Short mmCIF file of N, CA and C in Angstrom, two decimals:
data_model
loop_
_atom_site.label_atom_id
_atom_site.label_comp_id
_atom_site.label_asym_id
_atom_site.label_seq_id
_atom_site.Cartn_x
_atom_site.Cartn_y
_atom_site.Cartn_z
N PHE A 1015 112.95 112.17 137.05
CA PHE A 1015 112.83 112.69 138.39
C PHE A 1015 112.64 111.60 139.43
N PHE A 1016 112.16 110.42 139.02
CA PHE A 1016 112.08 109.29 139.95
C PHE A 1016 113.48 108.88 140.39
N LEU A 1017 114.39 108.73 139.42
CA LEU A 1017 115.76 108.34 139.74
C LEU A 1017 116.45 109.43 140.56
N ASP A 1018 116.18 110.66 140.24
CA ASP A 1018 116.76 111.76 141.02
C ASP A 1018 116.32 111.69 142.48
N TRP A 1019 115.08 111.30 142.72
CA TRP A 1019 114.58 111.16 144.09
C TRP A 1019 115.23 109.96 144.78
N GLU A 1020 115.39 108.86 144.04
CA GLU A 1020 115.97 107.66 144.64
C GLU A 1020 117.49 107.74 144.82
N THR A 1021 118.12 108.72 144.22
CA THR A 1021 119.55 108.92 144.44
C THR A 1021 119.82 110.16 145.30
N GLY A 1022 118.77 110.77 145.82
CA GLY A 1022 118.92 111.91 146.72
C GLY A 1022 119.28 113.21 146.03
N LYS A 1023 119.19 113.25 144.72
CA LYS A 1023 119.50 114.49 144.00
C LYS A 1023 118.43 115.55 144.21
N ILE A 1024 117.19 115.09 144.43
CA ILE A 1024 116.10 116.01 144.76
C ILE A 1024 115.39 115.47 146.00
N GLY A 1025 114.76 116.35 146.72
CA GLY A 1025 114.00 115.98 147.91
C GLY A 1025 112.56 115.64 147.55
N THR A 1026 111.80 115.31 148.56
CA THR A 1026 110.41 114.92 148.36
C THR A 1026 109.57 116.06 147.79
N ASP A 1027 109.78 117.28 148.26
CA ASP A 1027 109.01 118.41 147.74
C ASP A 1027 109.26 118.60 146.25
N ALA A 1028 110.51 118.55 145.83
CA ALA A 1028 110.84 118.70 144.41
C ALA A 1028 110.28 117.54 143.59
N PHE A 1029 110.33 116.34 144.17
CA PHE A 1029 109.75 115.19 143.48
C PHE A 1029 108.26 115.39 143.26
N MET A 1030 107.56 115.83 144.30
CA MET A 1030 106.12 116.03 144.19
C MET A 1030 105.79 117.11 143.17
N GLU A 1031 106.56 118.17 143.12
CA GLU A 1031 106.36 119.22 142.12
C GLU A 1031 106.54 118.66 140.71
N ALA A 1032 107.60 117.87 140.52
CA ALA A 1032 107.86 117.28 139.21
C ALA A 1032 106.76 116.29 138.83
N LEU A 1033 106.28 115.51 139.78
CA LEU A 1033 105.22 114.55 139.51
C LEU A 1033 103.93 115.26 139.12
N ARG A 1034 103.59 116.30 139.84
CA ARG A 1034 102.39 117.07 139.51
C ARG A 1034 102.50 117.71 138.14
N ALA A 1035 103.67 118.25 137.82
CA ALA A 1035 103.88 118.87 136.51
C ALA A 1035 103.79 117.81 135.41
N HIS A 1036 104.35 116.64 135.67
CA HIS A 1036 104.35 115.56 134.67
C HIS A 1036 102.94 115.04 134.40
N THR A 1037 102.16 114.89 135.45
CA THR A 1037 100.81 114.32 135.29
C THR A 1037 99.74 115.38 135.04
N GLY A 1038 100.03 116.62 135.42
CA GLY A 1038 99.01 117.67 135.30
C GLY A 1038 97.89 117.51 136.30
N LYS A 1039 98.16 116.78 137.39
CA LYS A 1039 97.13 116.52 138.41
C LYS A 1039 97.64 116.96 139.78
N PRO A 1040 96.74 117.36 140.67
CA PRO A 1040 97.13 117.80 142.02
C PRO A 1040 97.34 116.61 142.97
N ILE A 1041 98.29 115.77 142.65
CA ILE A 1041 98.56 114.54 143.42
C ILE A 1041 99.11 114.90 144.80
N THR A 1042 98.66 114.16 145.81
CA THR A 1042 99.15 114.39 147.17
C THR A 1042 100.20 113.34 147.54
N LEU A 1043 100.98 113.66 148.55
CA LEU A 1043 101.98 112.72 149.03
C LEU A 1043 101.31 111.46 149.57
N GLU A 1044 100.15 111.60 150.17
CA GLU A 1044 99.41 110.43 150.68
C GLU A 1044 99.02 109.50 149.53
N GLN A 1045 98.63 110.07 148.40
CA GLN A 1045 98.28 109.25 147.24
C GLN A 1045 99.50 108.52 146.70
N VAL A 1046 100.63 109.20 146.69
CA VAL A 1046 101.87 108.58 146.24
C VAL A 1046 102.24 107.43 147.17
N ALA A 1047 102.14 107.66 148.48
CA ALA A 1047 102.46 106.61 149.46
C ALA A 1047 101.54 105.41 149.26
N TRP A 1048 100.27 105.64 149.08
CA TRP A 1048 99.31 104.56 148.89
C TRP A 1048 99.65 103.76 147.62
N ALA A 1049 99.97 104.47 146.54
CA ALA A 1049 100.29 103.80 145.28
C ALA A 1049 101.56 102.99 145.41
N TRP A 1050 102.58 103.56 146.05
CA TRP A 1050 103.86 102.87 146.16
C TRP A 1050 103.71 101.60 146.99
N GLN A 1051 103.00 101.71 148.09
CA GLN A 1051 102.84 100.54 148.96
C GLN A 1051 101.97 99.47 148.32
N GLY A 1052 101.22 99.84 147.29
CA GLY A 1052 100.38 98.87 146.60
C GLY A 1052 101.16 97.84 145.81
N PHE A 1053 102.40 98.14 145.45
CA PHE A 1053 103.17 97.16 144.68
C PHE A 1053 104.35 96.58 145.46
N ILE A 1054 104.52 97.00 146.70
CA ILE A 1054 105.59 96.43 147.51
C ILE A 1054 105.12 95.10 148.08
N LEU A 1055 105.93 94.09 147.84
CA LEU A 1055 105.59 92.76 148.34
C LEU A 1055 105.86 92.69 149.84
N GLU A 1056 104.95 92.05 150.56
CA GLU A 1056 105.16 91.86 151.99
C GLU A 1056 106.28 90.85 152.20
N VAL A 1057 107.20 91.18 153.08
CA VAL A 1057 108.28 90.26 153.42
C VAL A 1057 107.77 89.34 154.53
N GLU A 1058 107.85 88.06 154.28
CA GLU A 1058 107.36 87.11 155.27
C GLU A 1058 108.20 87.21 156.54
N GLN A 1059 107.56 87.09 157.68
CA GLN A 1059 108.23 87.23 158.96
C GLN A 1059 109.36 86.21 159.13
N TYR A 1060 109.19 85.00 158.61
CA TYR A 1060 110.24 83.99 158.77
C TYR A 1060 111.54 84.43 158.09
N LYS A 1061 111.44 85.18 156.99
CA LYS A 1061 112.64 85.67 156.32
C LYS A 1061 113.32 86.76 157.16
N LEU A 1062 112.51 87.61 157.76
CA LEU A 1062 113.07 88.64 158.64
C LEU A 1062 113.71 88.01 159.87
N ASP A 1063 113.05 87.01 160.43
CA ASP A 1063 113.62 86.31 161.58
C ASP A 1063 114.94 85.63 161.22
N PHE A 1064 115.02 85.07 160.01
CA PHE A 1064 116.26 84.45 159.55
C PHE A 1064 117.35 85.50 159.42
N ALA A 1065 117.01 86.65 158.84
CA ALA A 1065 118.00 87.74 158.71
C ALA A 1065 118.48 88.17 160.09
N GLN A 1066 117.57 88.25 161.04
CA GLN A 1066 117.97 88.65 162.38
C GLN A 1066 118.85 87.57 163.03
N SER A 1067 118.55 86.31 162.79
CA SER A 1067 119.38 85.25 163.37
C SER A 1067 120.79 85.26 162.79
N LEU A 1068 120.93 85.66 161.54
CA LEU A 1068 122.25 85.74 160.92
C LEU A 1068 123.14 86.78 161.61
N ARG A 1069 122.51 87.77 162.21
CA ARG A 1069 123.29 88.82 162.89
C ARG A 1069 124.09 88.27 164.07
N GLN A 1070 123.73 87.10 164.56
CA GLN A 1070 124.46 86.52 165.68
C GLN A 1070 125.83 86.00 165.24
N THR A 1071 125.96 85.66 163.96
CA THR A 1071 127.21 85.07 163.48
C THR A 1071 127.83 85.81 162.29
N HIS A 1072 127.08 86.71 161.68
CA HIS A 1072 127.55 87.43 160.50
C HIS A 1072 127.15 88.90 160.57
N ARG A 1073 127.88 89.71 159.87
CA ARG A 1073 127.48 91.11 159.73
C ARG A 1073 126.46 91.15 158.59
N THR A 1074 125.35 91.83 158.82
CA THR A 1074 124.29 91.90 157.82
C THR A 1074 123.94 93.36 157.54
N PHE A 1075 123.69 93.63 156.27
CA PHE A 1075 123.37 94.99 155.84
C PHE A 1075 122.21 94.94 154.87
N LEU A 1076 121.46 96.01 154.84
CA LEU A 1076 120.36 96.16 153.90
C LEU A 1076 120.77 97.21 152.87
N LEU A 1077 120.75 96.85 151.60
CA LEU A 1077 121.05 97.76 150.50
C LEU A 1077 119.82 97.81 149.62
N THR A 1078 119.23 98.98 149.48
CA THR A 1078 117.98 99.08 148.75
C THR A 1078 117.91 100.32 147.88
N ASN A 1079 117.38 100.14 146.68
CA ASN A 1079 117.05 101.28 145.83
C ASN A 1079 115.69 101.78 146.29
N THR A 1080 115.67 102.95 146.89
CA THR A 1080 114.41 103.46 147.41
C THR A 1080 114.49 104.96 147.61
N ASN A 1081 113.37 105.50 148.03
CA ASN A 1081 113.24 106.93 148.28
C ASN A 1081 112.88 107.16 149.74
N PRO A 1082 112.91 108.40 150.22
CA PRO A 1082 112.63 108.65 151.64
C PRO A 1082 111.22 108.25 152.07
N LEU A 1083 110.27 108.35 151.18
CA LEU A 1083 108.89 108.00 151.53
C LEU A 1083 108.76 106.51 151.83
N VAL A 1084 109.23 105.68 150.92
CA VAL A 1084 109.13 104.23 151.10
C VAL A 1084 110.02 103.78 152.25
N PHE A 1085 111.21 104.34 152.34
CA PHE A 1085 112.12 103.91 153.40
C PHE A 1085 111.61 104.32 154.77
N GLY A 1086 110.97 105.47 154.85
CA GLY A 1086 110.35 105.87 156.12
C GLY A 1086 109.32 104.85 156.58
N TRP A 1087 108.52 104.36 155.65
CA TRP A 1087 107.55 103.31 155.98
C TRP A 1087 108.28 102.02 156.37
N ALA A 1088 109.34 101.68 155.64
CA ALA A 1088 110.08 100.44 155.93
C ALA A 1088 110.74 100.48 157.31
N LEU A 1089 111.04 101.65 157.81
CA LEU A 1089 111.63 101.78 159.14
C LEU A 1089 110.57 101.76 160.24
N SER A 1090 109.33 101.95 159.87
CA SER A 1090 108.26 102.09 160.86
C SER A 1090 107.77 100.72 161.34
N PRO A 1091 107.08 100.71 162.48
CA PRO A 1091 106.50 99.46 162.98
C PRO A 1091 105.47 98.85 162.04
N ALA A 1092 104.93 99.63 161.10
CA ALA A 1092 103.95 99.11 160.15
C ALA A 1092 104.57 98.17 159.13
N PHE A 1093 105.91 98.15 159.04
CA PHE A 1093 106.61 97.35 158.03
C PHE A 1093 106.40 95.86 158.21
N ASP A 1094 106.45 95.38 159.43
CA ASP A 1094 106.40 93.93 159.65
C ASP A 1094 105.45 93.57 160.78
N PRO A 1095 104.99 92.32 160.80
CA PRO A 1095 104.06 91.89 161.83
C PRO A 1095 104.62 92.01 163.25
N ALA A 1096 105.93 91.92 163.40
CA ALA A 1096 106.54 92.03 164.73
C ALA A 1096 106.61 93.48 165.20
N GLY A 1097 106.34 94.43 164.30
CA GLY A 1097 106.33 95.84 164.66
C GLY A 1097 107.70 96.43 164.93
N LYS A 1098 108.75 95.85 164.35
CA LYS A 1098 110.12 96.31 164.60
C LYS A 1098 110.60 97.34 163.59
N GLY A 1099 110.14 97.27 162.38
CA GLY A 1099 110.70 98.09 161.32
C GLY A 1099 111.86 97.37 160.67
N GLY A 1100 111.99 97.51 159.37
CA GLY A 1100 112.96 96.74 158.59
C GLY A 1100 114.41 96.89 158.99
N ALA A 1101 114.83 98.07 159.37
CA ALA A 1101 116.25 98.29 159.66
C ALA A 1101 116.71 97.56 160.92
N SER A 1102 115.79 97.20 161.80
CA SER A 1102 116.19 96.53 163.04
C SER A 1102 116.72 95.12 162.80
N TYR A 1103 116.52 94.60 161.62
CA TYR A 1103 116.98 93.25 161.30
C TYR A 1103 118.41 93.23 160.77
N PHE A 1104 119.00 94.40 160.59
CA PHE A 1104 120.32 94.50 159.99
C PHE A 1104 121.21 95.43 160.82
N GLU A 1105 122.50 95.26 160.66
CA GLU A 1105 123.46 96.13 161.35
C GLU A 1105 123.31 97.57 160.89
N LYS A 1106 123.17 97.74 159.58
CA LYS A 1106 123.01 99.08 159.03
C LYS A 1106 122.27 98.97 157.71
N ALA A 1107 121.50 100.00 157.41
CA ALA A 1107 120.78 100.07 156.14
C ALA A 1107 121.41 101.12 155.25
N TYR A 1108 121.45 100.82 153.96
CA TYR A 1108 121.99 101.72 152.95
C TYR A 1108 120.93 101.98 151.88
N PRO A 1109 120.06 102.97 152.09
CA PRO A 1109 119.10 103.30 151.05
C PRO A 1109 119.77 104.16 149.97
N SER A 1110 119.40 103.92 148.73
CA SER A 1110 120.04 104.61 147.61
C SER A 1110 119.96 106.13 147.71
N TYR A 1111 118.86 106.64 148.25
CA TYR A 1111 118.74 108.10 148.30
C TYR A 1111 119.75 108.72 149.26
N GLU A 1112 120.31 107.92 150.17
CA GLU A 1112 121.36 108.43 151.07
C GLU A 1112 122.75 108.21 150.49
N THR A 1113 122.93 107.16 149.71
CA THR A 1113 124.26 106.88 149.15
C THR A 1113 124.54 107.70 147.90
N GLY A 1114 123.49 108.09 147.18
CA GLY A 1114 123.65 108.82 145.93
C GLY A 1114 123.80 107.92 144.72
N PHE A 1115 123.71 106.61 144.92
CA PHE A 1115 123.86 105.64 143.83
C PHE A 1115 122.75 104.60 143.95
N THR A 1116 122.45 103.94 142.84
CA THR A 1116 121.48 102.85 142.86
C THR A 1116 122.13 101.58 142.33
N LYS A 1117 121.60 100.46 142.76
CA LYS A 1117 121.99 99.18 142.18
C LYS A 1117 121.50 99.20 140.74
N PRO A 1118 122.18 98.69 139.79
CA PRO A 1118 123.33 97.80 139.86
C PRO A 1118 124.69 98.49 139.75
N SER A 1119 124.76 99.80 139.89
CA SER A 1119 126.04 100.49 139.74
C SER A 1119 127.07 99.95 140.74
N PRO A 1120 128.24 99.59 140.27
CA PRO A 1120 129.28 99.13 141.20
C PRO A 1120 129.62 100.18 142.26
N ARG A 1121 129.34 101.44 141.98
CA ARG A 1121 129.67 102.50 142.94
C ARG A 1121 128.91 102.34 144.26
N ILE A 1122 127.67 101.84 144.21
CA ILE A 1122 126.93 101.68 145.46
C ILE A 1122 127.52 100.53 146.28
N PHE A 1123 128.01 99.49 145.61
CA PHE A 1123 128.63 98.38 146.32
C PHE A 1123 129.98 98.80 146.91
N GLN A 1124 130.73 99.61 146.16
CA GLN A 1124 131.99 100.15 146.68
C GLN A 1124 131.72 100.99 147.93
N HIS A 1125 130.67 101.80 147.87
CA HIS A 1125 130.33 102.65 149.01
C HIS A 1125 130.04 101.81 150.25
N VAL A 1126 129.22 100.78 150.09
CA VAL A 1126 128.86 99.93 151.23
C VAL A 1126 130.10 99.24 151.78
N CYS A 1127 130.92 98.66 150.91
CA CYS A 1127 132.12 97.96 151.38
C CYS A 1127 133.04 98.91 152.14
N GLN A 1128 133.25 100.10 151.61
CA GLN A 1128 134.12 101.07 152.28
C GLN A 1128 133.53 101.53 153.61
N ASP A 1129 132.25 101.88 153.60
CA ASP A 1129 131.62 102.39 154.82
C ASP A 1129 131.55 101.32 155.91
N ALA A 1130 131.23 100.10 155.52
CA ALA A 1130 131.08 99.01 156.50
C ALA A 1130 132.41 98.36 156.85
N GLY A 1131 133.46 98.66 156.09
CA GLY A 1131 134.75 98.05 156.35
C GLY A 1131 134.76 96.56 156.04
N ILE A 1132 134.11 96.20 154.94
CA ILE A 1132 134.05 94.79 154.53
C ILE A 1132 134.79 94.61 153.21
N LEU A 1133 135.28 93.41 153.01
CA LEU A 1133 136.00 93.07 151.77
C LEU A 1133 135.03 92.43 150.78
N PRO A 1134 135.05 92.86 149.52
CA PRO A 1134 134.14 92.27 148.54
C PRO A 1134 134.23 90.75 148.47
N GLN A 1135 135.44 90.21 148.47
CA GLN A 1135 135.62 88.76 148.33
C GLN A 1135 135.13 87.98 149.54
N GLU A 1136 134.83 88.67 150.63
CA GLU A 1136 134.29 88.02 151.83
C GLU A 1136 132.82 88.36 152.05
N THR A 1137 132.19 88.90 151.01
CA THR A 1137 130.83 89.40 151.13
C THR A 1137 129.89 88.60 150.24
N LEU A 1138 128.70 88.33 150.76
CA LEU A 1138 127.63 87.68 150.00
C LEU A 1138 126.50 88.68 149.84
N PHE A 1139 126.11 88.92 148.60
CA PHE A 1139 125.01 89.84 148.29
C PHE A 1139 123.85 89.03 147.75
N ILE A 1140 122.69 89.20 148.38
CA ILE A 1140 121.47 88.49 147.99
C ILE A 1140 120.51 89.51 147.39
N ASP A 1141 119.96 89.20 146.23
CA ASP A 1141 119.04 90.12 145.58
C ASP A 1141 118.11 89.33 144.67
N ASP A 1142 117.00 89.95 144.27
CA ASP A 1142 116.06 89.29 143.37
C ASP A 1142 116.23 89.74 141.92
N SER A 1143 117.29 90.48 141.64
CA SER A 1143 117.55 90.98 140.29
C SER A 1143 118.93 90.53 139.82
N GLN A 1144 118.97 89.84 138.71
CA GLN A 1144 120.25 89.38 138.16
C GLN A 1144 121.13 90.57 137.80
N ALA A 1145 120.54 91.65 137.31
CA ALA A 1145 121.33 92.83 136.95
C ALA A 1145 122.04 93.39 138.19
N ASN A 1146 121.35 93.41 139.33
CA ASN A 1146 121.98 93.89 140.56
C ASN A 1146 123.10 92.96 141.01
N LEU A 1147 122.88 91.66 140.87
CA LEU A 1147 123.92 90.69 141.22
C LEU A 1147 125.14 90.87 140.33
N ASP A 1148 124.90 91.12 139.05
CA ASP A 1148 126.00 91.33 138.11
C ASP A 1148 126.82 92.56 138.50
N GLY A 1149 126.15 93.61 138.95
CA GLY A 1149 126.87 94.81 139.39
C GLY A 1149 127.76 94.52 140.57
N ALA A 1150 127.26 93.75 141.53
CA ALA A 1150 128.06 93.39 142.70
C ALA A 1150 129.22 92.48 142.33
N ALA A 1151 128.96 91.56 141.42
CA ALA A 1151 129.99 90.58 141.03
C ALA A 1151 131.19 91.24 140.35
N THR A 1152 131.01 92.41 139.74
CA THR A 1152 132.15 93.08 139.10
C THR A 1152 133.22 93.45 140.12
N LEU A 1153 132.85 93.52 141.40
CA LEU A 1153 133.82 93.85 142.45
C LEU A 1153 134.34 92.60 143.16
N GLY A 1154 133.89 91.43 142.73
CA GLY A 1154 134.31 90.20 143.37
C GLY A 1154 133.41 89.78 144.52
N ILE A 1155 132.26 90.42 144.65
CA ILE A 1155 131.30 90.06 145.69
C ILE A 1155 130.59 88.77 145.27
N HIS A 1156 130.44 87.85 146.19
CA HIS A 1156 129.69 86.63 145.95
C HIS A 1156 128.20 87.00 145.91
N THR A 1157 127.43 86.32 145.08
CA THR A 1157 126.02 86.68 144.92
C THR A 1157 125.12 85.45 144.98
N HIS A 1158 123.86 85.73 145.28
CA HIS A 1158 122.84 84.68 145.26
C HIS A 1158 121.53 85.30 144.81
N LEU A 1159 120.92 84.70 143.79
CA LEU A 1159 119.63 85.15 143.30
C LEU A 1159 118.52 84.57 144.17
N ALA A 1160 117.79 85.43 144.84
CA ALA A 1160 116.67 85.01 145.68
C ALA A 1160 115.38 85.30 144.91
N GLU A 1161 114.74 84.25 144.47
CA GLU A 1161 113.51 84.43 143.70
C GLU A 1161 112.39 84.90 144.62
N ASN A 1162 111.60 85.85 144.10
CA ASN A 1162 110.48 86.35 144.89
C ASN A 1162 109.55 85.21 145.27
N GLY A 1163 109.16 85.20 146.52
CA GLY A 1163 108.24 84.19 147.02
C GLY A 1163 108.90 82.89 147.43
N ALA A 1164 110.16 82.71 147.12
CA ALA A 1164 110.85 81.46 147.44
C ALA A 1164 111.39 81.51 148.87
N ASP A 1165 111.46 80.35 149.48
CA ASP A 1165 112.08 80.21 150.80
C ASP A 1165 113.54 79.84 150.56
N TRP A 1166 114.43 80.81 150.72
CA TRP A 1166 115.84 80.61 150.42
C TRP A 1166 116.69 80.42 151.66
N ARG A 1167 116.08 80.12 152.80
CA ARG A 1167 116.86 79.92 154.03
C ARG A 1167 117.83 78.75 153.92
N ALA A 1168 117.40 77.64 153.35
CA ALA A 1168 118.28 76.47 153.22
C ALA A 1168 119.45 76.80 152.30
N ASP A 1169 119.18 77.52 151.21
CA ASP A 1169 120.27 77.92 150.30
C ASP A 1169 121.28 78.79 151.04
N MET A 1170 120.79 79.73 151.83
CA MET A 1170 121.69 80.63 152.56
C MET A 1170 122.49 79.87 153.60
N SER A 1171 121.85 78.98 154.32
CA SER A 1171 122.55 78.20 155.33
C SER A 1171 123.67 77.38 154.69
N ALA A 1172 123.39 76.79 153.52
CA ALA A 1172 124.40 75.99 152.83
C ALA A 1172 125.55 76.87 152.34
N LEU A 1173 125.24 78.04 151.78
CA LEU A 1173 126.27 78.95 151.29
C LEU A 1173 127.15 79.46 152.44
N LEU A 1174 126.53 79.78 153.55
CA LEU A 1174 127.27 80.34 154.67
C LEU A 1174 128.07 79.29 155.42
N ALA A 1175 127.72 78.03 155.25
CA ALA A 1175 128.47 76.96 155.91
C ALA A 1175 129.79 76.67 155.21
N LYS A 1176 129.93 77.15 153.98
CA LYS A 1176 131.16 76.88 153.19
C LYS A 1176 132.33 77.66 153.72
#
């Protein structure tokens, strides 16, 4: 039922019913939100600023495996120190629960390329999961593994200069 929620097959109410049935506890949505945010890593502002600066010369998109609860928080001013919300750093966001697919399925990358009108061979996908990169690469998308906690701005600048 977690995957069903992240692919939009069920809504939040159905997810909460399934979670309560699975655990046998009267869990609230607030408790779920608190738990989920407990393992989400804070994105450093310099990385967000770099993503925003790329928008001046490149088309940028956010592709994320997520659910409406987490994505709602990511869109809110609470997401980042600048109070902008995550989606403001990109041309468009593609959360899995809206696309109906999750990474690493090639179908989610096909969806983004078609919707955004971009060519796979002219696209760079950055992710912290090799499995997700492998899914993108099956379509000819260029990839870069961004290690959690690493400052990858210099790597991106070098890749984009090619």
